[in-house]
Structure formats: C-alpha cells, structure tokens
Amino acid sequence: MIASKIPATVITGFLGAGKTTLIRHMLAKAKGKRIALIINEFGDLGVDGDVLKGCGDEVCSEDDIVELTNGCICCTVADDFIPTMEKLLARDNRPDHIVIETSGLALPQPLVAAFNWPGIKTQVTVDGVVTVVDSAAVAAGRFADDHGKLDAQRLADQGLDHESPLEELFEDQLTAADLIVLNKTDLISVADLESVRAGIAGHLTRKPIFIEARQGEVAPEVLLGLGVGTEDDIGNRKSHHEREHEAGEDHDHNHDEFESFVVSFGPVNDPAAFAEGLKSVIVSHDILRLKGFADVAGKPMRMVVQAVGSRIDTHFDRPWSKAETRETRLVVIGLHDIDQAAISAELTALAG
C-alpha cells in the first residue's frame, strides 16, 4: 500500500448484521484518528446516519458523515459515489481514514472496482473489505448454507428452481471479504458458531480472516490497517452477476425483489408493549428488517428501534432537538409485494 494514499475500509453485510453498531464502537475507540464516513441507506429515511451523528464523539462530527440515500451504492457508483469521493478528497482537512458502510442490499464488488477510477486510484486505496455476519441468523437457517439440501428441495419443488436473490447477495458479500466478522456470537452456542464458520469457509475459494464479535465490539486496530489494496484484486472476487454475464446469461442486479417504505405516526404510549407487538407484525408479514425512531410519550429522548426478524432492540440515544418534529418513523424492508397498507395500519395501531 502506497503510504501517501488515504486508506478506505468498506464495511458490508446483510440486513441487520450489525454494521452500524460495529462502526459506532470503532469511532468510540478511534483515539483521535480523523475518520470520514460514507453511509449508503436502502430506503427513504437515513436512520443509520442519524444514529451515528448522535454518537457525540469528536471523530464523529456531522461534517465527516456523508449519506447516500438515492439508491444502492453499487448501482449508482458513477452518479453518486464518485462525486462524493471527489468532494471529500478536495477538502483541506482530509481524513486519516475513510469508512464506507454499504446498504445491506449492496454488492461490494462494483464499489471496490470504483476505486480504480482515475483521480481516485492515485489518492485512495481500499485497505480492506469487512463483511459483518449475523451469526445467529445464519445458524437459524435464514440463509441456505447447505447447497446439497437446497438442490434437493429444488428437485422436489418446482417453485425452488432458481437461486434465491438473498442467498446470492449473501454469498457475494462474503466473496468480496478480506475480513469476516462473525457477529452476535453471544446469541448462539459454541457448536452452532463453529458450524456457521465451517459453512461459510466451505463455500469460499479464497481464505479471508475470520474473527468473532459480540454486539459489534471489534477494536479499530483490527478493522483498520489491513493494507490489502483490494481494488487490485477485485477481479478474483466476482459476484454472481459478473460470472453469469461472462457465461452469457441475462441476469441484472436490481432490487425488484425488495421493497422499502417509511411509516410515520404519533407517540408510543407503552414502549415495552410496542416492542412486543412489533414481533407479531414482523413474523406475520415476513419483514426482513425494521429500523427507525419512536417518540415515547412523556420522554424527552427519542427511542431507537432496530429489528432483525423477531429480534427487537430498543434504546434511548439522545434528546429530541428543537429543530426536529417529534414523531415515530420506521423504515420497513421486505420482499416484493409486501402489504404496505396492512403493515402501516398494524404498526400505527401499536402506538396505543
């Protein structure tokens, strides 16, 4: 790695893997290192950016956080990401390190390849790609990590005769990784964790580094300073789309399989009952991810809501500012044809 280049770390991982939590821990222990963040949201509400802006750390000022909310970063590289990088590099107070948090639905490969863009390649290098894995979700079979069983199911059921977009996306994020963080290890047994590790490693031709984490707690010196220069090796980490394109197959990467919408309503009267009620809504509508903020009646602070499957996490992060409207706002992400009207009505009813 050329010493004069600014190192950039790409942090990827499926919906709810814990990317934002990992970054918050990293910033809290950055020891004065000036880190610029580029955050790519899937959906219309920049929840992750708001969470990080509320961290209150000196290396987490609003000037150092850039949100890309116009779509998947891997689909808008030329129109969105490249101009953002150019503006960041033109600043007088250039960062010591750049951290890019991709959307949970983004392919890392096009993003990494963009670092070979003229004007960027001479100034920035990809220090490494970090893929965060929700170990508990994988152990519970959220993704098909046994291809033999999957193929058997396809033979028995004509409705399973094609690759799941979720499975392809998960595999592509792993294929791009230099470092794989097996997160949420406190939620599963040692045996299940080893099964997850072996299952992932068994499907990779490359041998990335594996580490384990609880609640996204990984030391900055482990995440930063890998010195890989991944942009020079991205040709060896092709996504499903790239391999199928080379084979002459017609396969577009898009997000038609996913839908995202925002639900806004008034204050929540009973936060505990609200969180419990979210579980039934999520399960009944097969919601992949739910995140946002709740206005709790009588509380001066806003409540962060994060849900992956039926696992719900809530906490109060900061007081509402005078400049913002107090309301409950939730981003819902699910598969295509999700019933937006029914979900909106059920979530609103939970407010009490």
PDB file of N, CA and C in Angstrom, residues 266-271 294-303 316 320 326:
ATOM      1  N   GLY A 266     -47.815   8.947  15.436  1.00  0.00           N
ATOM      2  CA  GLY A 266     -47.631   9.730  16.653  1.00  0.00           C
ATOM      3  C   GLY A 266     -46.886   9.002  17.756  1.00  0.00           C
ATOM      4  N   PRO A 267     -47.000   9.512  18.978  1.00  0.00           N
ATOM      5  CA  PRO A 267     -46.223   8.972  20.098  1.00  0.00           C
ATOM      6  C   PRO A 267     -46.644   7.570  20.505  1.00  0.00           C
ATOM      7  N   VAL A 268     -45.675   6.831  21.043  1.00  0.00           N
ATOM      8  CA  VAL A 268     -45.901   5.483  21.581  1.00  0.00           C
ATOM      9  C   VAL A 268     -46.152   5.605  23.075  1.00  0.00           C
ATOM     10  N   ASN A 269     -47.240   5.052  23.552  1.00  0.00           N
ATOM     11  CA  ASN A 269     -47.592   5.182  24.960  1.00  0.00           C
ATOM     12  C   ASN A 269     -46.863   4.184  25.854  1.00  0.00           C
ATOM     13  N   ASP A 270     -46.702   2.941  25.380  1.00  0.00           N
ATOM     14  CA  ASP A 270     -46.067   1.889  26.174  1.00  0.00           C
ATOM     15  C   ASP A 270     -44.958   1.260  25.335  1.00  0.00           C
ATOM     16  N   PRO A 271     -43.691   1.682  25.522  1.00  0.00           N
ATOM     17  CA  PRO A 271     -42.602   1.186  24.675  1.00  0.00           C
ATOM     18  C   PRO A 271     -42.393  -0.327  24.768  1.00  0.00           C
ATOM     19  N   ALA A 294     -38.703   6.112  17.654  1.00  0.00           N
ATOM     20  CA  ALA A 294     -40.048   6.233  18.217  1.00  0.00           C
ATOM     21  C   ALA A 294     -40.099   7.417  19.170  1.00  0.00           C
ATOM     22  N   ASP A 295     -41.202   8.137  19.109  1.00  0.00           N
ATOM     23  CA  ASP A 295     -41.486   9.205  20.060  1.00  0.00           C
ATOM     24  C   ASP A 295     -42.282   8.582  21.204  1.00  0.00           C
ATOM     25  N   VAL A 296     -41.656   8.461  22.355  1.00  0.00           N
ATOM     26  CA  VAL A 296     -42.312   7.858  23.516  1.00  0.00           C
ATOM     27  C   VAL A 296     -42.942   8.956  24.355  1.00  0.00           C
ATOM     28  N   ALA A 297     -44.221   8.838  24.597  1.00  0.00           N
ATOM     29  CA  ALA A 297     -44.966   9.856  25.332  1.00  0.00           C
ATOM     30  C   ALA A 297     -44.339  10.116  26.705  1.00  0.00           C
ATOM     31  N   GLY A 298     -44.094  11.368  27.005  1.00  0.00           N
ATOM     32  CA  GLY A 298     -43.556  11.750  28.300  1.00  0.00           C
ATOM     33  C   GLY A 298     -42.061  11.627  28.433  1.00  0.00           C
ATOM     34  N   LYS A 299     -41.360  11.199  27.374  1.00  0.00           N
ATOM     35  CA  LYS A 299     -39.909  11.035  27.419  1.00  0.00           C
ATOM     36  C   LYS A 299     -39.236  12.125  26.590  1.00  0.00           C
ATOM     37  N   PRO A 300     -38.196  12.776  27.111  1.00  0.00           N
ATOM     38  CA  PRO A 300     -37.514  13.825  26.351  1.00  0.00           C
ATOM     39  C   PRO A 300     -36.568  13.269  25.287  1.00  0.00           C
ATOM     40  N   MET A 301     -36.248  11.969  25.367  1.00  0.00           N
ATOM     41  CA  MET A 301     -35.310  11.361  24.433  1.00  0.00           C
ATOM     42  C   MET A 301     -36.040  10.490  23.411  1.00  0.00           C
ATOM     43  N   ARG A 302     -35.474  10.378  22.230  1.00  0.00           N
ATOM     44  CA  ARG A 302     -36.058   9.518  21.212  1.00  0.00           C
ATOM     45  C   ARG A 302     -35.586   8.080  21.439  1.00  0.00           C
ATOM     46  N   MET A 303     -36.405   7.131  21.034  1.00  0.00           N
ATOM     47  CA  MET A 303     -36.075   5.716  21.203  1.00  0.00           C
ATOM     48  C   MET A 303     -35.698   5.109  19.847  1.00  0.00           C
ATOM     49  N   PHE A 316     -32.752   4.392  24.197  1.00  0.00           N
ATOM     50  CA  PHE A 316     -32.848   5.840  24.043  1.00  0.00           C
ATOM     51  C   PHE A 316     -31.444   6.369  23.753  1.00  0.00           C
ATOM     52  N   TRP A 320     -34.625  14.765  21.859  1.00  0.00           N
ATOM     53  CA  TRP A 320     -35.122  15.370  20.631  1.00  0.00           C
ATOM     54  C   TRP A 320     -34.626  16.809  20.560  1.00  0.00           C
ATOM     55  N   ARG A 326     -41.168  15.820  16.573  1.00  0.00           N
ATOM     56  CA  ARG A 326     -41.289  14.579  17.343  1.00  0.00           C
ATOM     57  C   ARG A 326     -42.357  13.699  16.702  1.00  0.00           C
TER      58      ARG A 326
END
